[in-house]
Short mmCIF file of C-alpha atoms and ligand atoms in Angstrom, two decimals:
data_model
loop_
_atom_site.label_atom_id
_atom_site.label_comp_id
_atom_site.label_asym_id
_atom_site.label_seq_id
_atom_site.Cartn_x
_atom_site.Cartn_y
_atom_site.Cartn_z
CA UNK A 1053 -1.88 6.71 -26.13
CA UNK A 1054 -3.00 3.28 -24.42
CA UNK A 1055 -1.89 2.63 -20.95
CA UNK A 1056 -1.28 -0.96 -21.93
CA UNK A 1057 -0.21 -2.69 -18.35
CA UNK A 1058 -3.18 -1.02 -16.68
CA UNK A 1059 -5.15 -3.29 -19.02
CA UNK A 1060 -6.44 -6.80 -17.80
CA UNK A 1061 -5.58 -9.84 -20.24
CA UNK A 1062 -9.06 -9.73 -21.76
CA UNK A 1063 -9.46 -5.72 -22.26
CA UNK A 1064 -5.73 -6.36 -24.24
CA UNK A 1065 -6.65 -9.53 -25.62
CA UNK A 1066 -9.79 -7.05 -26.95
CA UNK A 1067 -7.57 -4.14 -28.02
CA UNK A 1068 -5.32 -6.26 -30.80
CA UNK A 1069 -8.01 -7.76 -31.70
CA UNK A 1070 -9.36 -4.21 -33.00
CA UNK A 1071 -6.09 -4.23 -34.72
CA UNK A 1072 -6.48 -7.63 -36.93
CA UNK A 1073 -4.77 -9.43 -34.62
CA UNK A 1074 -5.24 -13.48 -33.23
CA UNK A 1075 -6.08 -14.01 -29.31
CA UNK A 1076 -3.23 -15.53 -28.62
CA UNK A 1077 -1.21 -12.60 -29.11
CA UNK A 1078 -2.93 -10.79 -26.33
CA UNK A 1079 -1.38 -13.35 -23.99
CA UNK A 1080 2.05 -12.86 -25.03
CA UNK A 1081 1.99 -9.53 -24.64
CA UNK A 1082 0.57 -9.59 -21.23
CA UNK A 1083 3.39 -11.79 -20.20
CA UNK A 1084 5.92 -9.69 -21.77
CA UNK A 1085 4.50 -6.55 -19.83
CA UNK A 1086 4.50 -8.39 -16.67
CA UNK A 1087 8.18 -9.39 -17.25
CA UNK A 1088 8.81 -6.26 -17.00
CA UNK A 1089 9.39 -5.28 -20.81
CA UNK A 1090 10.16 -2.08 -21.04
CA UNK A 1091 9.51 -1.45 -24.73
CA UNK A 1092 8.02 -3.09 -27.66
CA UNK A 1093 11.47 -4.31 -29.46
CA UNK A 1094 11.81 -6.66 -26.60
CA UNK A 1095 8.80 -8.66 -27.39
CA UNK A 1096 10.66 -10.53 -29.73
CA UNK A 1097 7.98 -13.48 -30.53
CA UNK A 1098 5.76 -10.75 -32.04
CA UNK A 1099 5.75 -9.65 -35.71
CA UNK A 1100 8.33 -6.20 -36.65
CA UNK A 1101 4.96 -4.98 -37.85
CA UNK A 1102 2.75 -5.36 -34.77
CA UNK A 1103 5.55 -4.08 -32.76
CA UNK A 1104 5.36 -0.96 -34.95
CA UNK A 1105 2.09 -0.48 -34.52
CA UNK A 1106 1.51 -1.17 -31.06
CA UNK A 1107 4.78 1.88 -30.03
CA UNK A 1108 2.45 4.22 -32.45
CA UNK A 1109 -0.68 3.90 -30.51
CA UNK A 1110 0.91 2.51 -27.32
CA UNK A 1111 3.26 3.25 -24.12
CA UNK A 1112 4.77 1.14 -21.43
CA UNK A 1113 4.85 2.41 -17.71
CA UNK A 1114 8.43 2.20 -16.43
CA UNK A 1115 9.32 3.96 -13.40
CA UNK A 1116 12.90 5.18 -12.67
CA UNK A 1117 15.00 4.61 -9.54
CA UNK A 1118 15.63 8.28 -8.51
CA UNK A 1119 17.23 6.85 -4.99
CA UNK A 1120 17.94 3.53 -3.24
CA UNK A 1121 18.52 3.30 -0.13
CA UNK A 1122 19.69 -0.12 1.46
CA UNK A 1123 19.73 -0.55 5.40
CA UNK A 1124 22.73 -1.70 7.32
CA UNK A 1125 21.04 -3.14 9.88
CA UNK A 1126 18.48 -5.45 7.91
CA UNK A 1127 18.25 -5.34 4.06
CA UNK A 1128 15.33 -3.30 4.03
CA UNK A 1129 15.59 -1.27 0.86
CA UNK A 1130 13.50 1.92 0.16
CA UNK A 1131 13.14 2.91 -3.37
CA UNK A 1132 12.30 6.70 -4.28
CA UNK A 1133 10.47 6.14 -8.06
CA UNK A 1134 10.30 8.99 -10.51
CA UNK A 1135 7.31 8.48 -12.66
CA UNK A 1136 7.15 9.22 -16.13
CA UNK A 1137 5.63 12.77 -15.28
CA UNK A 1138 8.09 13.32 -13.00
CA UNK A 1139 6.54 12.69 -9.73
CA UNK A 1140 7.80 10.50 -7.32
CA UNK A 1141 6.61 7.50 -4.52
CA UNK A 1142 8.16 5.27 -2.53
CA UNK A 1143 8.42 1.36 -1.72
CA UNK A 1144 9.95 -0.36 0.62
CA UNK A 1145 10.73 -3.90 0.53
CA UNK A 1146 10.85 -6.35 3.80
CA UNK A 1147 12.66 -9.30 4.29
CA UNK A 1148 11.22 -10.83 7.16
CA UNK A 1149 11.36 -14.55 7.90
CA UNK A 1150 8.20 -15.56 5.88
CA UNK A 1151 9.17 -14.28 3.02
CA UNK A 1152 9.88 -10.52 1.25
CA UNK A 1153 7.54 -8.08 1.31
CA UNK A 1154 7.08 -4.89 -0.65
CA UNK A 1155 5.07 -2.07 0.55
CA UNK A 1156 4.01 0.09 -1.88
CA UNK A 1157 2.07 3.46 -2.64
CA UNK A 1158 -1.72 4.03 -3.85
CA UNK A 1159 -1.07 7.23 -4.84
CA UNK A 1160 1.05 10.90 -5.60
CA UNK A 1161 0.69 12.21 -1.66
CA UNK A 1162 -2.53 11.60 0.45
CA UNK A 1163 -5.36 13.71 1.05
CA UNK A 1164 -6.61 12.28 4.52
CA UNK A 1165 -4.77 14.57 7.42
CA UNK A 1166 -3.15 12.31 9.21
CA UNK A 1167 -1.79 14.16 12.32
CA UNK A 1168 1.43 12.21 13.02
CA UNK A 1169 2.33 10.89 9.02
CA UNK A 1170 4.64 12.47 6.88
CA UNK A 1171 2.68 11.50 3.55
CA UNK A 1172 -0.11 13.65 4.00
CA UNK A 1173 1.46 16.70 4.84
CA UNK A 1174 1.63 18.34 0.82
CA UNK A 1175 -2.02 16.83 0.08
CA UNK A 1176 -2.68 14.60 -2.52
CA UNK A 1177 -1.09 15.53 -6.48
CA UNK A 1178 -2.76 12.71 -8.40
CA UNK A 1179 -3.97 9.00 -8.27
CA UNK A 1180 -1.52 6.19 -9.15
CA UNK A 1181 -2.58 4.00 -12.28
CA UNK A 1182 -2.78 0.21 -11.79
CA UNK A 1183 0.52 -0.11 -13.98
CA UNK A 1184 1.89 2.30 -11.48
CA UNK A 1185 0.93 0.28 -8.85
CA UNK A 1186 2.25 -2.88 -10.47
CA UNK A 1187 5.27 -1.68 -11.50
CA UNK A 1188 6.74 -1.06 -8.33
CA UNK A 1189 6.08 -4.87 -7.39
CA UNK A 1190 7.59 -6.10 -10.74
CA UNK A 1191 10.31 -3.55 -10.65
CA UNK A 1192 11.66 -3.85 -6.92
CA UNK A 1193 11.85 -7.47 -7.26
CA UNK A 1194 14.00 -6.86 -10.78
CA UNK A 1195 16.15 -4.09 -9.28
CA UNK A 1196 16.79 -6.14 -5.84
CA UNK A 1197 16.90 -9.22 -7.98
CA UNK A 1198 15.24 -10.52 -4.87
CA UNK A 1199 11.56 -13.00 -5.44
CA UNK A 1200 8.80 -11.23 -3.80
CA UNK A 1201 5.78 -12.79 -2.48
CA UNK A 1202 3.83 -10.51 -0.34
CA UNK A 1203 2.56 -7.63 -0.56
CA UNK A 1204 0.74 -4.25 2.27
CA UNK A 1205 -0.93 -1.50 0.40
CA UNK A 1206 0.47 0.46 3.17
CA UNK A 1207 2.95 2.93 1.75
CA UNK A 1208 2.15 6.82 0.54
CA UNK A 1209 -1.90 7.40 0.02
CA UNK A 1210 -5.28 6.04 0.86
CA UNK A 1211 -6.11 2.30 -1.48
CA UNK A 1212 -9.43 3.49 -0.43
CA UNK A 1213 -9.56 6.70 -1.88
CA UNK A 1214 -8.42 4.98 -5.42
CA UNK A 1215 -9.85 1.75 -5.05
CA UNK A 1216 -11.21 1.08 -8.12
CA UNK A 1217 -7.71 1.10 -9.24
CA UNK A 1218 -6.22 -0.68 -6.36
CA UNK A 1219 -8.94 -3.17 -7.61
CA UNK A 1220 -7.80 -3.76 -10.63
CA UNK A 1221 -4.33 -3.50 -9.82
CA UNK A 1222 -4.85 -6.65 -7.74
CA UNK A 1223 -6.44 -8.75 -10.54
CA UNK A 1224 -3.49 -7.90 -12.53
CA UNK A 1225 -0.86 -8.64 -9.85
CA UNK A 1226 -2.90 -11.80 -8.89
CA UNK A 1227 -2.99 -12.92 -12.32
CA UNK A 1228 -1.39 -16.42 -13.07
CA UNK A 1229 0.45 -15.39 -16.33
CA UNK A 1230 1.47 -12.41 -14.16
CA UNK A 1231 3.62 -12.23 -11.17
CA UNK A 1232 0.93 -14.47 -9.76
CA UNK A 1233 1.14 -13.55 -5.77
CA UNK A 1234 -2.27 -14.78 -4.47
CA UNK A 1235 -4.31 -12.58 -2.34
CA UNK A 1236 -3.59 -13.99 1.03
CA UNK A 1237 -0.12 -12.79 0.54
CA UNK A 1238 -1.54 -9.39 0.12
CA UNK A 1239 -2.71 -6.34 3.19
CA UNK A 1240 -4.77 -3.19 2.67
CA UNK A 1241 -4.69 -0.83 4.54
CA UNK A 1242 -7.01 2.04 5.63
CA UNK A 1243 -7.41 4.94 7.55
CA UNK A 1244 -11.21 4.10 7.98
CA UNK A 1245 -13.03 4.91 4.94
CA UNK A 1246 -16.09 2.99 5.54
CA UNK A 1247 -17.80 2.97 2.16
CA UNK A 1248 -14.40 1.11 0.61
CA UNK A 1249 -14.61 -1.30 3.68
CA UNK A 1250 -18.14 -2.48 2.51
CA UNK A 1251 -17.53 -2.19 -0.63
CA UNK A 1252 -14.17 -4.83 -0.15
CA UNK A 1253 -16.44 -7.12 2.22
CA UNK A 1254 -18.77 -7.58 -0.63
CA UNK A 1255 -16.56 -8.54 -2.71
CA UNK A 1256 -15.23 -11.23 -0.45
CA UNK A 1257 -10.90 -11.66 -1.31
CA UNK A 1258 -9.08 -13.60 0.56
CA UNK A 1259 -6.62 -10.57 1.37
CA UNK A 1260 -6.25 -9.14 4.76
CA UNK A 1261 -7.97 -6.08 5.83
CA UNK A 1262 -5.99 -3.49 8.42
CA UNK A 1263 -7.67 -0.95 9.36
CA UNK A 1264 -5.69 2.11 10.96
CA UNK A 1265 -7.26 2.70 14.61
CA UNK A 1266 -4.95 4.68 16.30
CA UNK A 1267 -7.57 5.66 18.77
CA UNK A 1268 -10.94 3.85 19.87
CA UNK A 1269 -12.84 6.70 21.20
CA UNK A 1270 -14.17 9.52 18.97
CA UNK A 1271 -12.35 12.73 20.39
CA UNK A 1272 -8.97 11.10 20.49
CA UNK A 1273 -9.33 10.06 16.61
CA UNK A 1274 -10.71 13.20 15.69
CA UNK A 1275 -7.99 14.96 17.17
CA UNK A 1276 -5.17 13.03 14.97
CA UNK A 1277 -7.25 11.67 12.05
CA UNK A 1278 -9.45 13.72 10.61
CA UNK A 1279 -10.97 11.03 8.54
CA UNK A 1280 -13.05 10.67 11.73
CA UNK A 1281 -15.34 13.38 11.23
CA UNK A 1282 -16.44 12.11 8.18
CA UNK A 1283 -16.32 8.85 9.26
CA UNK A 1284 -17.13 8.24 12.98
CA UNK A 1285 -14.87 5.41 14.92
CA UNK A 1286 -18.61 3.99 16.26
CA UNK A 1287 -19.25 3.35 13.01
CA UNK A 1288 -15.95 2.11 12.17
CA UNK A 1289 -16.33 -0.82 14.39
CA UNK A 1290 -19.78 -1.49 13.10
CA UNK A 1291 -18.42 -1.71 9.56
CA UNK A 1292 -15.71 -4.05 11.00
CA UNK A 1293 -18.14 -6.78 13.07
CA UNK A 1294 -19.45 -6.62 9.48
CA UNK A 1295 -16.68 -7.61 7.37
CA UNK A 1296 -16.18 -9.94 9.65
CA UNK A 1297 -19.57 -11.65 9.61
CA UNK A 1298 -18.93 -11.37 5.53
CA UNK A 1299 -16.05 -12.36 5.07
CA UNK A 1300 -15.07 -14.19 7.72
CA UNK A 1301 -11.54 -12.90 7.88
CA UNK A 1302 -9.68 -11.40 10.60
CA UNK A 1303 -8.72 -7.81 10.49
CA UNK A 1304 -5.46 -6.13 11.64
CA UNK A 1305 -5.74 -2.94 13.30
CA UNK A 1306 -3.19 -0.71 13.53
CA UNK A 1307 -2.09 1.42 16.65
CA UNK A 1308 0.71 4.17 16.20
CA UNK A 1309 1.74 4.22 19.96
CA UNK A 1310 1.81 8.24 20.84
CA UNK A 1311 2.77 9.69 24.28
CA UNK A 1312 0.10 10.41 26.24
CA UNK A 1313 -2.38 11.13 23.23
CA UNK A 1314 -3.53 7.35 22.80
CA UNK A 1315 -1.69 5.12 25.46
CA UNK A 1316 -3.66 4.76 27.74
CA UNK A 1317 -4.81 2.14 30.20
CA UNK A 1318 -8.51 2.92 29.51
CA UNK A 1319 -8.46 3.21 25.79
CA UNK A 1320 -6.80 -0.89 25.70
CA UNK A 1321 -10.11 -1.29 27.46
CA UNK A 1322 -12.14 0.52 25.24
CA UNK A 1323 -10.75 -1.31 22.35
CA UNK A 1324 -10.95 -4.55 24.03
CA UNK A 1325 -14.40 -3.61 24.60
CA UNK A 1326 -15.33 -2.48 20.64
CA UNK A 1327 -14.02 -5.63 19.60
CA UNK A 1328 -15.72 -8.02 21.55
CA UNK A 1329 -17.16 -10.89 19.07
CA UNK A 1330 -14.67 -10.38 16.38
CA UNK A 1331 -11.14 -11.89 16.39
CA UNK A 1332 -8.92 -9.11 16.04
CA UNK A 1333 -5.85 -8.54 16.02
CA UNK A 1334 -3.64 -5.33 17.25
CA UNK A 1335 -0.53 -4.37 15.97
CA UNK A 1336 1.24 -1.65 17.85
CA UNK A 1337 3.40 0.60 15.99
CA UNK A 1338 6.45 2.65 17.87
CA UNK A 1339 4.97 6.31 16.44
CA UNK A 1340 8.00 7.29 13.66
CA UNK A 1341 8.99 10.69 15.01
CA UNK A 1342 8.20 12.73 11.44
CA UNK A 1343 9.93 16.21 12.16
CA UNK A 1344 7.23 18.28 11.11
CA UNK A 1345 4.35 16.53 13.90
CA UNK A 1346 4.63 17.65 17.68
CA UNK A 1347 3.89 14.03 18.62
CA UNK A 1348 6.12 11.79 20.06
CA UNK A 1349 6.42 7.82 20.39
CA UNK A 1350 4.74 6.50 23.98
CA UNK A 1351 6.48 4.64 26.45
CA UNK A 1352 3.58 3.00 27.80
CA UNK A 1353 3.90 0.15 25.04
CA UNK A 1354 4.72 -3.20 26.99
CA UNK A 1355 1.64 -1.86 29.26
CA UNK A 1356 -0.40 -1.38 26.73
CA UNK A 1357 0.40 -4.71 25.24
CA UNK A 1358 -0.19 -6.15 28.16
CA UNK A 1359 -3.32 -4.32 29.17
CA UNK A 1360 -4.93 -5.44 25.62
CA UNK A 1361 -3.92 -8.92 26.50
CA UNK A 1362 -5.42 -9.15 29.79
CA UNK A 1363 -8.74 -8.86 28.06
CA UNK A 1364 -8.11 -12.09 25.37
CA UNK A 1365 -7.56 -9.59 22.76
CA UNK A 1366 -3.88 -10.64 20.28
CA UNK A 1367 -1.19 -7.45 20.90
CA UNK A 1368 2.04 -7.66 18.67
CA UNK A 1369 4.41 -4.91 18.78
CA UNK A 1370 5.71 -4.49 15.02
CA UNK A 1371 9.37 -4.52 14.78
CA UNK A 1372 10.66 -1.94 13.06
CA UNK A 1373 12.83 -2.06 10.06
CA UNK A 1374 15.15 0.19 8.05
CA UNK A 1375 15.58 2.91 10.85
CA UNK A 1376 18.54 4.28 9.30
CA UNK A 1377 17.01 4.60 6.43
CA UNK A 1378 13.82 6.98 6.67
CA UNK A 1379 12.43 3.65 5.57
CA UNK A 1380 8.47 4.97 6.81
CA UNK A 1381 5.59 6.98 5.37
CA UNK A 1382 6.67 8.94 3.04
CA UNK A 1383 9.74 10.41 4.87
CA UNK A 1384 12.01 9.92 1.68
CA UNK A 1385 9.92 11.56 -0.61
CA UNK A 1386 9.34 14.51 1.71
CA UNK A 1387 13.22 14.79 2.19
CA UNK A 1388 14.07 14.53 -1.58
CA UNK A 1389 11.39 17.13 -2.40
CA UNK A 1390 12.51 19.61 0.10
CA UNK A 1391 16.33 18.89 -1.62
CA UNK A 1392 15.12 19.27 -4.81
CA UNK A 1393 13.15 22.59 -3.59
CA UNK A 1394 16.41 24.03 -2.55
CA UNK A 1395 18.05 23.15 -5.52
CA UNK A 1396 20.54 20.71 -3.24
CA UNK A 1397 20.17 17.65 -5.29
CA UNK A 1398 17.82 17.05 -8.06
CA UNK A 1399 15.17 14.01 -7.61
N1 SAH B 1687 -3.66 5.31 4.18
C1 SAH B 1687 -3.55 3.98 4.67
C2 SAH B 1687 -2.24 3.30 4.34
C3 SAH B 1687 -0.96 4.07 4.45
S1 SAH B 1687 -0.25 4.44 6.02
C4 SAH B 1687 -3.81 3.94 6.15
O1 SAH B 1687 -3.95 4.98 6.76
O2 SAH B 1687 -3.92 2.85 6.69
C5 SAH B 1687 0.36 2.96 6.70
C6 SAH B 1687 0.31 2.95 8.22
O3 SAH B 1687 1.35 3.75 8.79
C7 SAH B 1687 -0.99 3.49 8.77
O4 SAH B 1687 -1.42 2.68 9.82
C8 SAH B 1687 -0.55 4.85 9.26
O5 SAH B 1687 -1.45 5.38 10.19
C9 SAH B 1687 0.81 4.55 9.82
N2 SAH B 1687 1.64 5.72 10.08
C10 SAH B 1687 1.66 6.92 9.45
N3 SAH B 1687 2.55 7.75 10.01
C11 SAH B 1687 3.13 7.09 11.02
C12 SAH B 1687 4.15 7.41 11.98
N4 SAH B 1687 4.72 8.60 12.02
N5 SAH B 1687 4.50 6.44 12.86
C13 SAH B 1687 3.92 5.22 12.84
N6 SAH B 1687 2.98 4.87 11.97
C14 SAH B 1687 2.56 5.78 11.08
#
């Protein structure tokens, strides 16, 4: 069966034609897919014939809301998906002043360790299609009925461990007979895998690059990312000055703020230091307290704000949303699985 909405509008376009069809038809279905169709009946300005054939050979991602969880305090809503093979992922969307924001997943778990994040701690099941990817922009903004117009690659798994798909999932999400959000409304993020950073630097999109520091000397980021070892932070910041000198874009790194692990006065100075001719930009992150890591958020933020400012260098301290909602790194989908484990509540 054809994965249909992973398909750009030319490798559809392609596929009807194999079945007799005009090019124009490859259009309408594209824009029928990326209204969100859920079947072929819908697609009402196509033949009863074509619509036949195209459910034989066929299928159409949808993913189901298995929970929904809406926040008191701000809006933020957190969506648990069930896929069609009955795994689930999480989005989250933001409504923050410049406009909402979904943050979605890159893939079934994560594979890369991550000390303090709730995500990685069951590994990595599979890799998310581009539909899958899609789908949970299209469908949040149906469900929530609310327009969305960015986008942060930041929820459960690595975009660079899948990129090829997160590729093409942005061409289809960028696409103008699609939901059309243009790329600097969108934010990757990674843990540091340098090959997808030069790989993304060629390629030269207008998107924003974070990059998840946590820690600017080598023995700190080993300790809580062990994406380090394969991947050294010295040559981390090389591969940033790069992409900057490509691209000339500014990168967003991120910095989970954890007590007395990475909050220290001379690590603002070591980053201040590694980031000397590139204008970057920090973003510290209050640490989410997962249950299962023995780290806990630092208190030293202001400071450390402040420290990172006193060298030139742009500190923000990232406001956090949906706290009464688990609304963070794969928190929801670890507590639903342990529920459903128990047999307390199914998915
Ligand atoms: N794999 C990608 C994107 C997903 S994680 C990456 O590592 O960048 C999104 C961000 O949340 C990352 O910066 C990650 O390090 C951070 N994060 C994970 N667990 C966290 C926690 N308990 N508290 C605060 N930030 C956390």
């Amino acid at each position: 069966m054809i994965d249909l909405k992973s398909m750009t509008l030319e490798e559809i376009t392609d596929t009807l034609r194999d079945m007799g069809e005009p090019a124009f038809r490859g259009k309408q279905v594209f824009t029928w897919l990326h209204k969100g169709a859920v079947s072929f009946d819908e697609m009402s300005n196509l033949s009863k014939s074509l619509r036949e054939k195209l459910a034989k050979t066929c299928f159409i991602t949808a993913p189901k809301v298995a929970r929904k969880q809406v926040s008191q305090q701000d809006g933020t809503i957190k969506y648990l998906w069930e896929l069609q093979d009955g795994n689930c992922i999480e989005s989250v969307l933001m409504r923050y002043h410049h406009g909402n924001t979904v943050c979605i997943s890159s893939q079934v778990g994560c594979r890369m360790g991550c000390a303090f994040c709730a995500s990685t701690i069951a590994g990595k099941v599979r890799d998310l299609t581009p539909a899958e990817m899609l789908d949970q922009v299209l469908f949040t903004q149906l469900d929530s009925g609310l327009d969305i117009s960015n986008i942060v690659l930041m929820g459960i798994g690595e975009p660079m461990d899948n990129l090829d798909t997160v590729l093409k999932f942005l061409q289809l999400v960028n696409h103008p007979d699609g939901m059309n959000i243009g790329m600097r409304h969108i934010s990757l993020s990674t843990c540091g895998v340098i090959p997808g950073i030069r790989r993304l630097a060629e390629l030269k999109t207008q998107l924003t690059l974070s990059v998840s520091l946590h820690a600017p000397d080598g023995e700190t980021r080993s300790r809580i990312m062990p994406v380090n070892r394969a991947y050294p932070v010295e040559d981390l910041f090389a591969a940033c000055h790069d992409y900057f000198k490509k691209t000339g874009r500014r990168i967003s790194f991120e910095y989970a703020m954890i007590d007395g692990v990475n909050d220290q006065d001379w690590q603002a100075d070591l980053i201040a230091a590694k980031l000397k001719g590139m204008p970057g930009h920090v973003n510290l992150i209050p640490l989410n307290d997962v249950v299962e890591s023995p780290f806990k958020p630092s208190k030293r933020i202001a400071a450390f704000q402040r420290r990172l400012e006193s060298h030139g260098i742009t500190a923000t301290v990232r406001r956090s949303l949906g706290g009464d909602i688990d609304a963070s790194c794969g928190q929801l989908r670890r507590k639903a699985m342990e529920e459903a484990k128990k047999g307390e509540k199914p998915l």
